[in-house]
Short mmCIF file of C-alpha atoms and ligand atoms in Angstrom, two decimals:
data_model
loop_
_atom_site.label_atom_id
_atom_site.label_comp_id
_atom_site.label_asym_id
_atom_site.label_seq_id
_atom_site.Cartn_x
_atom_site.Cartn_y
_atom_site.Cartn_z
CA UNK A 1 85.92 107.27 109.36
CA UNK A 2 86.96 103.92 109.83
CA UNK A 3 90.96 103.68 111.07
CA UNK A 4 92.19 101.01 108.50
CA UNK A 5 91.29 101.18 104.36
CA UNK A 6 93.41 100.61 101.79
CA UNK A 7 93.78 104.42 100.98
CA UNK A 8 94.83 105.22 104.67
CA UNK A 9 97.54 102.46 104.39
CA UNK A 10 98.58 103.47 101.15
CA UNK A 11 99.19 107.27 102.59
CA UNK A 12 100.90 105.42 105.93
CA UNK A 13 103.72 104.33 103.33
CA UNK A 14 103.53 107.59 101.41
CA UNK A 15 103.97 109.19 104.59
CA UNK A 16 107.14 107.67 105.83
CA UNK A 17 108.71 107.76 102.20
CA UNK A 18 107.74 111.37 102.00
CA UNK A 19 109.86 112.02 105.31
CA UNK A 20 113.02 110.25 104.09
CA UNK A 21 113.06 112.25 100.79
CA UNK A 22 112.36 115.30 102.98
CA UNK A 23 109.55 116.75 100.40
CA UNK A 24 107.94 119.94 100.90
CA UNK A 25 104.73 120.99 102.07
CA UNK A 26 103.00 121.31 98.60
CA UNK A 27 104.66 118.33 97.41
CA UNK A 28 103.78 116.15 100.07
CA UNK A 29 100.01 117.88 99.83
CA UNK A 30 100.10 117.02 95.97
CA UNK A 31 100.85 113.75 96.31
CA UNK A 32 98.39 113.01 99.09
CA UNK A 33 95.61 113.13 97.32
CA UNK A 34 94.49 112.20 93.48
CA UNK A 35 94.09 114.75 91.39
CA UNK A 36 90.62 113.82 89.96
CA UNK A 37 88.13 111.26 91.32
CA UNK A 38 85.37 110.76 88.77
CA UNK A 39 82.02 108.60 90.02
CA UNK A 40 79.04 108.02 88.09
CA UNK A 41 76.37 105.88 88.70
CA UNK A 42 75.82 103.63 85.14
CA UNK A 43 72.58 102.33 84.28
CA UNK A 44 72.03 99.50 82.08
CA UNK A 45 68.93 97.34 80.62
CA UNK A 46 69.22 93.84 82.09
CA UNK A 47 68.22 90.72 80.46
CA UNK A 48 65.11 90.61 82.48
CA UNK A 49 64.03 93.99 80.75
CA UNK A 50 64.47 95.83 84.15
CA UNK A 51 67.00 98.70 84.58
CA UNK A 52 69.92 98.14 86.96
CA UNK A 53 71.94 100.96 88.09
CA UNK A 54 75.85 99.97 89.03
CA UNK A 55 78.84 102.40 91.00
CA UNK A 56 81.48 102.92 88.67
CA UNK A 57 84.58 105.21 89.35
CA UNK A 58 87.89 106.19 87.82
CA UNK A 59 90.25 107.75 89.81
CA UNK A 60 93.24 109.46 88.03
CA UNK A 61 96.02 109.84 90.53
CA UNK A 62 99.06 111.42 89.05
CA UNK A 63 100.02 112.49 85.68
CA UNK A 64 103.03 114.62 86.31
CA UNK A 65 105.25 111.58 84.08
CA UNK A 66 102.82 111.07 81.22
CA UNK A 67 99.09 109.91 80.75
CA UNK A 68 97.13 108.24 83.54
CA UNK A 69 97.42 104.62 83.43
CA UNK A 70 95.75 101.52 85.15
CA UNK A 71 93.02 98.74 85.08
CA UNK A 72 89.37 98.93 85.86
CA UNK A 73 87.90 95.79 88.14
CA UNK A 74 84.61 94.58 88.41
CA UNK A 75 84.01 93.45 91.94
CA UNK A 76 81.14 94.01 94.18
CA UNK A 77 83.41 95.51 96.74
CA UNK A 78 84.95 98.07 94.56
CA UNK A 79 84.33 101.10 96.23
CA UNK A 80 86.26 105.05 96.00
CA UNK A 81 88.35 104.18 98.69
CA UNK A 82 89.53 101.13 97.20
CA UNK A 83 90.05 102.27 93.63
CA UNK A 84 92.12 105.46 95.26
CA UNK A 85 94.11 103.42 96.77
CA UNK A 86 94.74 101.20 93.52
CA UNK A 87 95.17 104.57 91.52
CA UNK A 88 98.01 105.57 93.88
CA UNK A 89 99.53 102.13 93.73
CA UNK A 90 99.93 102.68 89.92
CA UNK A 91 101.37 105.85 90.04
CA UNK A 92 104.37 104.66 92.18
CA UNK A 93 104.44 101.43 89.95
CA UNK A 94 104.44 103.06 86.34
CA UNK A 95 107.70 105.12 87.89
CA UNK A 96 109.31 102.42 89.58
CA UNK A 97 109.66 100.51 86.20
CA UNK A 98 110.17 103.99 84.45
CA UNK A 99 107.95 103.73 81.92
CA UNK A 100 106.52 107.39 80.82
CA UNK A 101 102.88 107.46 82.30
CA UNK A 102 100.91 108.35 85.47
CA UNK A 103 98.92 106.28 87.68
CA UNK A 104 95.07 105.87 87.52
CA UNK A 105 92.37 102.86 88.03
CA UNK A 106 88.48 102.11 87.46
CA UNK A 107 85.84 100.15 89.15
CA UNK A 108 82.56 99.00 89.02
CA UNK A 109 80.46 97.79 91.82
CA UNK A 110 78.65 94.53 90.79
CA UNK A 111 79.59 90.62 90.84
CA UNK A 112 80.48 89.85 87.07
CA UNK A 113 79.33 86.22 88.23
CA UNK A 114 76.08 87.14 88.83
CA UNK A 115 75.07 88.60 85.46
CA UNK A 116 75.14 87.25 81.82
CA UNK A 117 77.42 87.81 79.10
CA UNK A 118 75.29 90.14 77.42
CA UNK A 119 74.71 91.92 80.79
CA UNK A 120 78.74 92.43 81.00
CA UNK A 121 78.88 93.85 77.52
CA UNK A 122 76.14 96.46 78.62
CA UNK A 123 77.90 97.12 81.57
CA UNK A 124 81.12 97.74 79.97
CA UNK A 125 79.85 99.86 77.37
CA UNK A 126 78.09 102.05 79.42
CA UNK A 127 81.36 102.62 81.39
CA UNK A 128 83.37 103.33 78.47
CA UNK A 129 80.17 105.78 77.16
CA UNK A 130 80.18 107.36 80.95
CA UNK A 131 83.57 108.27 81.22
CA UNK A 132 85.10 108.71 77.67
CA UNK A 133 85.36 112.48 78.24
CA UNK A 134 88.37 111.68 80.79
CA UNK A 135 89.60 108.63 78.48
CA UNK A 136 92.17 108.84 75.61
CA UNK A 137 95.62 107.62 74.32
CA UNK A 138 97.20 111.09 75.58
CA UNK A 139 94.81 111.47 78.84
CA UNK A 140 93.93 108.21 80.84
CA UNK A 141 94.56 104.66 79.03
CA UNK A 142 92.50 101.82 80.82
CA UNK A 143 93.36 98.23 80.91
CA UNK A 144 92.39 94.91 82.47
CA UNK A 145 92.26 94.10 86.61
CA UNK A 146 90.25 91.76 88.43
CA UNK A 147 87.55 90.32 86.50
CA UNK A 148 88.26 91.99 83.43
CA UNK A 149 89.66 90.63 80.38
CA UNK A 150 90.60 91.24 76.65
CA UNK A 151 86.84 90.91 75.34
CA UNK A 152 85.86 93.37 77.85
CA UNK A 153 88.79 95.86 76.38
CA UNK A 154 87.52 94.94 72.90
CA UNK A 155 84.21 96.48 73.61
CA UNK A 156 85.21 99.49 75.67
CA UNK A 157 87.85 100.54 72.86
CA UNK A 158 84.60 100.10 70.24
CA UNK A 159 82.45 102.26 72.27
CA UNK A 160 84.94 104.76 73.01
CA UNK A 161 85.75 105.08 68.97
CA UNK A 162 81.61 105.11 68.54
CA UNK A 163 81.38 108.25 71.05
CA UNK A 164 84.34 109.88 70.19
CA UNK A 165 83.89 109.05 66.03
CA UNK A 166 88.09 108.87 66.10
CA UNK A 167 90.09 105.71 65.39
CA UNK A 168 91.32 104.91 68.95
CA UNK A 169 93.21 101.56 68.89
CA UNK A 170 95.79 103.23 71.90
CA UNK A 171 93.00 104.25 74.28
CA UNK A 172 92.94 100.96 76.12
CA UNK A 173 95.42 98.01 76.62
CA UNK A 174 94.99 94.64 77.36
CA UNK A 175 92.66 94.28 74.26
CA UNK A 176 92.72 90.99 72.03
CA UNK A 177 95.83 90.35 69.65
CA UNK A 178 93.38 90.59 66.67
CA UNK A 179 92.14 94.14 67.58
CA UNK A 180 95.31 96.13 68.79
CA UNK A 181 96.56 93.84 71.80
CA UNK A 182 100.29 92.98 72.15
CA UNK A 183 101.66 89.59 72.02
CA UNK A 184 102.59 88.60 75.58
CA UNK A 185 100.23 91.28 77.19
CA UNK A 186 98.29 88.37 78.61
CA UNK A 187 100.60 86.54 80.66
CA UNK A 188 102.90 90.10 81.06
CA UNK A 189 101.98 90.07 85.05
CA UNK A 190 103.23 86.82 85.90
CA UNK A 191 106.24 86.81 83.35
CA UNK A 192 107.68 90.02 84.70
CA UNK A 193 107.35 88.75 88.45
CA UNK A 194 108.75 85.46 87.08
CA UNK A 195 112.00 87.27 85.81
CA UNK A 196 112.23 89.04 89.30
CA UNK A 197 112.11 85.61 91.19
CA UNK A 198 114.65 84.03 88.73
CA UNK A 199 116.95 86.96 89.76
CA UNK A 200 116.54 86.57 93.43
CA UNK A 201 116.97 82.96 93.20
CA UNK A 202 120.41 83.44 91.58
CA UNK A 203 121.32 86.42 93.94
CA UNK A 204 120.52 84.20 97.02
CA UNK A 205 122.23 80.90 95.40
CA UNK A 206 119.16 79.23 95.88
CA UNK A 207 118.03 75.89 93.68
CA UNK A 208 114.39 76.08 91.95
CA UNK A 209 114.31 72.20 92.64
CA UNK A 210 114.07 72.74 96.01
CA UNK A 211 111.96 75.81 96.51
CA UNK A 212 108.40 75.19 97.53
CA UNK A 213 105.57 77.71 96.08
CA UNK A 214 101.74 78.87 97.61
CA UNK A 215 99.94 80.63 95.17
CA UNK A 216 96.78 82.73 96.29
CA UNK A 217 94.40 82.81 93.51
CA UNK A 218 94.08 81.40 90.01
CA UNK A 219 93.04 84.26 87.69
CA UNK A 220 95.34 85.75 84.84
CA UNK A 221 98.24 86.46 87.29
CA UNK A 222 98.05 83.52 89.69
CA UNK A 223 97.45 80.53 86.81
CA UNK A 224 100.24 82.08 84.57
CA UNK A 225 102.51 82.40 87.67
CA UNK A 226 102.04 78.49 88.42
CA UNK A 227 102.48 77.44 84.93
CA UNK A 228 105.85 79.55 84.49
CA UNK A 229 107.13 77.88 87.98
CA UNK A 230 106.21 74.52 87.32
CA UNK A 231 107.93 74.70 84.00
CA UNK A 232 111.04 76.12 85.58
CA UNK A 233 111.10 73.20 87.84
CA UNK A 234 109.98 74.81 91.13
CA UNK A 235 107.40 73.05 92.95
CA UNK A 236 103.99 74.38 93.21
CA UNK A 237 102.67 72.84 96.67
CA UNK A 238 99.40 74.90 96.80
CA UNK A 239 96.79 76.71 94.60
CA UNK A 240 93.29 78.24 95.24
CA UNK A 241 90.82 80.34 94.04
CA UNK A 242 87.98 82.56 95.67
CA UNK A 243 86.00 78.92 96.74
CA UNK A 244 89.35 77.28 98.35
CA UNK A 245 92.66 75.47 97.26
CA UNK A 246 94.55 72.25 97.33
CA UNK A 247 97.58 71.41 98.94
CA UNK A 248 100.07 68.69 98.18
CA UNK A 249 103.56 68.67 99.49
CA UNK A 250 104.72 66.80 96.54
CA UNK A 251 103.44 69.18 94.26
CA UNK A 252 100.32 70.06 92.31
CA UNK A 253 100.24 70.02 88.24
CA UNK A 254 98.85 73.39 87.00
CA UNK A 255 98.33 72.09 83.83
CA UNK A 256 95.68 69.37 85.27
CA UNK A 257 94.30 71.92 87.59
CA UNK A 258 93.52 74.66 84.80
CA UNK A 259 91.67 71.60 82.92
CA UNK A 260 89.19 71.05 85.79
CA UNK A 261 89.07 75.00 86.21
CA UNK A 262 87.70 75.54 83.17
CA UNK A 263 85.34 72.62 83.21
CA UNK A 264 84.05 73.02 86.88
CA UNK A 265 84.71 76.84 87.54
CA UNK A 266 86.89 76.22 90.30
CA UNK A 267 90.57 74.81 91.26
CA UNK A 268 89.33 71.91 93.44
CA UNK A 269 87.05 70.82 90.68
CA UNK A 270 89.00 67.74 90.13
CA UNK A 271 88.23 66.58 93.85
CA UNK A 272 85.10 68.61 94.94
CA UNK A 273 81.54 69.74 94.04
CA UNK A 274 80.97 72.61 96.15
CA UNK A 275 81.91 72.19 99.97
CA UNK A 276 81.65 68.30 99.22
CA UNK A 277 85.09 66.13 98.15
CA UNK A 278 85.77 63.01 97.50
CA UNK A 279 88.08 62.45 100.45
CA UNK A 280 89.05 58.83 98.76
CA UNK A 281 90.56 60.39 95.88
CA UNK A 282 92.18 63.37 97.66
CA UNK A 283 93.85 60.58 100.02
CA UNK A 284 94.99 58.74 96.95
CA UNK A 285 96.25 61.31 95.23
CA UNK A 286 98.18 62.79 97.98
CA UNK A 287 96.08 65.94 98.01
CA UNK A 288 94.49 68.27 100.68
CA UNK A 289 91.48 70.82 100.80
CA UNK A 290 92.52 74.02 102.30
CA UNK A 291 90.83 77.69 102.37
CA UNK A 292 92.37 80.34 101.59
CA UNK A 293 93.43 81.25 105.14
CA UNK A 294 95.12 78.24 105.73
CA UNK A 295 96.92 78.08 102.39
CA UNK A 296 98.86 81.37 103.37
CA UNK A 297 100.33 79.82 106.36
CA UNK A 298 101.41 76.10 104.68
CA UNK A 299 104.92 75.11 104.89
CA UNK A 300 106.73 76.71 101.87
CA UNK A 301 109.56 78.82 100.69
CA UNK A 302 107.90 81.49 98.55
CA UNK A 303 104.22 82.30 98.87
CA UNK A 304 102.64 84.54 96.08
CA UNK A 305 99.18 86.31 96.94
CA UNK A 306 97.67 86.56 93.49
CA UNK A 307 94.27 87.66 94.38
CA UNK A 308 92.52 90.77 96.19
CA UNK A 309 94.47 93.24 98.97
CA UNK A 310 94.61 92.84 102.71
CA UNK A 311 95.03 88.99 103.05
CA UNK A 312 98.36 89.30 104.82
CA UNK A 313 97.39 91.21 108.33
CA UNK A 314 98.96 91.48 111.80
CA UNK A 315 96.45 88.54 112.42
CA UNK A 316 98.77 85.95 110.34
CA UNK A 317 101.91 87.43 109.40
CA UNK A 318 103.66 85.88 112.44
CA UNK A 319 102.20 82.76 111.33
CA UNK A 320 103.44 82.74 107.99
CA UNK A 321 106.16 80.32 106.77
CA UNK A 322 107.36 81.67 103.39
CA UNK A 323 110.77 83.14 103.66
CA UNK A 324 109.77 85.03 100.66
CA UNK A 325 107.08 86.89 99.36
CA UNK A 326 105.97 87.99 96.02
CA UNK A 327 102.65 90.09 95.89
CA UNK A 328 101.47 89.67 92.44
CA UNK A 329 98.21 90.82 93.77
CA UNK A 330 97.79 94.61 94.44
CA UNK A 331 98.11 95.51 98.58
CA UNK A 332 98.01 92.31 99.84
CA UNK A 333 100.01 92.95 103.09
CA UNK A 334 99.01 95.52 105.60
CA UNK A 335 101.61 97.90 107.21
CA UNK A 336 100.95 96.22 110.32
CA UNK A 337 102.00 92.81 108.93
CA UNK A 338 104.92 94.63 106.91
CA UNK A 339 106.44 95.40 110.04
CA UNK A 340 106.16 92.04 111.57
CA UNK A 341 108.03 90.42 108.24
CA UNK A 342 110.54 92.76 108.52
CA UNK A 343 111.22 91.66 111.93
CA UNK A 344 110.75 87.74 111.05
CA UNK A 345 113.38 88.56 107.89
CA UNK A 346 110.72 87.67 105.54
CA UNK A 347 111.84 89.25 102.36
CA UNK A 348 108.55 91.00 100.71
CA UNK A 349 109.09 91.51 96.79
CA UNK A 350 106.22 94.45 97.05
CA UNK A 351 103.13 94.55 94.60
CA UNK A 352 104.50 98.43 92.85
CA UNK A 353 107.56 95.88 92.03
CA UNK A 354 106.68 92.59 91.62
CA UNK A 355 103.44 92.69 89.15
CA UNK A 356 104.74 95.59 87.28
CA UNK A 357 105.13 93.24 84.32
CA UNK A 358 101.40 93.74 83.47
CA UNK A 359 101.60 97.71 83.00
CA UNK A 360 104.89 97.62 81.26
CA UNK A 361 103.43 95.48 78.46
CA UNK A 362 100.35 97.48 78.13
CA UNK A 363 102.69 99.88 77.88
CA UNK A 364 104.33 98.21 75.07
CA UNK A 365 100.84 98.05 73.60
CA UNK A 366 99.88 101.26 73.50
CA UNK A 367 103.62 102.22 71.57
CA UNK A 368 102.49 99.62 69.41
CA UNK A 369 99.09 101.34 68.75
CA UNK A 370 100.10 104.50 68.28
CA UNK A 371 103.26 103.53 65.89
CA UNK A 372 101.11 100.75 63.63
CA UNK A 373 104.27 98.56 64.98
CA UNK A 374 103.74 94.94 65.69
CA UNK A 375 106.49 93.49 67.84
CA UNK A 376 107.07 89.60 68.00
CA UNK A 377 106.49 87.54 71.27
CA UNK A 378 110.18 87.32 71.89
CA UNK A 379 110.72 91.20 71.57
CA UNK A 380 108.44 91.99 73.91
CA UNK A 381 109.73 89.18 76.42
CA UNK A 382 113.26 90.60 75.99
CA UNK A 383 112.04 94.34 76.79
CA UNK A 384 109.87 93.17 79.43
CA UNK A 385 113.11 91.27 81.09
CA UNK A 386 115.25 94.37 80.66
CA UNK A 387 112.52 96.82 82.26
CA UNK A 388 111.82 94.52 85.09
CA UNK A 389 115.68 94.02 85.92
CA UNK A 390 116.55 97.32 85.82
CA UNK A 391 113.89 98.35 88.21
CA UNK A 392 114.89 95.36 90.25
CA UNK A 393 118.33 96.86 90.26
CA UNK A 394 117.22 100.39 90.97
CA UNK A 395 115.16 98.95 94.10
CA UNK A 396 117.77 96.78 95.61
CA UNK A 397 120.34 99.67 95.28
CA UNK A 398 118.03 102.07 97.45
CA UNK A 399 117.40 98.89 100.05
CA UNK A 400 120.76 98.48 100.40
CA UNK A 401 121.79 102.25 100.47
CA UNK A 402 118.63 103.20 103.04
CA UNK A 403 118.62 100.01 104.77
CA UNK A 404 115.03 99.66 104.37
CA UNK A 405 112.60 97.01 103.09
CA UNK A 406 111.96 96.75 99.43
CA UNK A 407 108.45 98.13 99.88
CA UNK A 408 110.36 101.25 101.16
CA UNK A 409 112.83 101.13 98.95
CA UNK A 410 110.45 101.33 95.76
CA UNK A 411 108.15 103.78 97.25
CA UNK A 412 111.43 105.67 97.70
CA UNK A 413 112.32 105.42 93.71
CA UNK A 414 108.74 106.06 92.84
CA UNK A 415 108.26 109.03 94.56
CA UNK A 416 111.20 110.52 94.17
CA UNK A 417 110.35 110.17 90.00
CA UNK A 418 106.85 111.56 90.56
CA UNK A 419 108.22 114.59 92.59
CA UNK A 420 111.18 115.26 89.72
CA UNK A 421 108.56 115.36 87.04
CA UNK A 422 106.28 117.49 89.30
CA UNK A 423 109.07 120.08 89.98
CA UNK A 424 110.12 120.18 85.89
CA UNK A 425 106.40 120.91 85.42
CA UNK A 426 106.45 123.64 87.64
CA UNK A 427 103.65 122.27 89.71
CA UNK A 428 105.34 122.72 93.28
N1 LIG B 1 95.54 95.88 86.17
C1 LIG B 1 97.02 96.08 85.94
C2 LIG B 1 98.19 96.42 87.27
O1 LIG B 1 97.32 96.33 88.44
C3 LIG B 1 97.05 96.30 84.33
C4 LIG B 1 97.36 98.12 84.74
C5 LIG B 1 97.84 98.10 83.09
O2 LIG B 1 98.25 97.52 82.21
O3 LIG B 1 97.36 99.35 82.86
O4 LIG B 1 98.92 96.64 87.17
#
């Protein structure tokens, strides 16, 4: 068994929290493992007529506070350990923001960039069919995550409704607006984090005009965050995607980057084709090509990891220049890196708080799906802000009370709420 995996890292944070809360042995044992792990190999016919099989997972971590909730990711490295860790983080996250849901996560191990749209549809439908018995509006409600999107949620809802013979708009969230989705869900993860950052900036009497931001990842969360920050006067000095990034001390323009990303498939598309970059044009525009590793260590005030896990480790934590880290990705920082950052007084707003805007608006979508109501974009925005700021204040209170980091405080708030629900239910 390897010494360090995403789930072992989660358990390390959990153990420290359980010690602070002085939980009983049965309580610790119940929290230490997911309630259910479903694994199935799903088979689909590919465009060439051959059958292909992919390992697929749904891990249901805890449902003491409400139905299981959490996204599904498509990634070649998705495996049981990672999905377990992500499911556990979802349970903490829903508790931190106080929405009446538990935590789960799903994943399929394949590279969506190497298959056709038709094949993605077949794989998505096969997943919904294979796991349909474990899903449902009152049981477990999936949503988008890395490499999944509203179109995929629509296929899954349709497949689920076919298999179960029901009408089930609330069995999945993150759907397209015209097919049971909610206003504001597409931008929710970034929007929630933006509200926190506004509060932080005000609390620390900082001026956005003087704050330089680096964003790793230009998917849903990263790209929307770049727009919100740019529009609010922050200077976004660097962005990246899986192929690398661009850096300009004067600031980059997210609108322009988005345009080239759409056209060429990469954020460096205005300057580079594959690994060949037009150095002359880059010089003229004052931008430089950076790798994802370099990007994390660039001079800036706020660093926003918005891609995959385990990017801030004991190898680079000492070299990070940012004073604030806002975790839009799930699990980007290892516990060793956390300890180094703490010593260096870098403030880390952890994933379970920072990126909870996504699941919060998913909850609003679920409420709308069950009631038949349709909320306005303004209402979603207002309610999201309220939920995020309440969670932020709850966590900050714990930071001051226990003299702990934001991550430790968020875990304390989340785990305490889960345990209270487990006690009411008589599980422990
Ligand atoms: N995948 C997102 C997350 O990690 C959203 C989950 C949801 O909306 O259920 O928080």
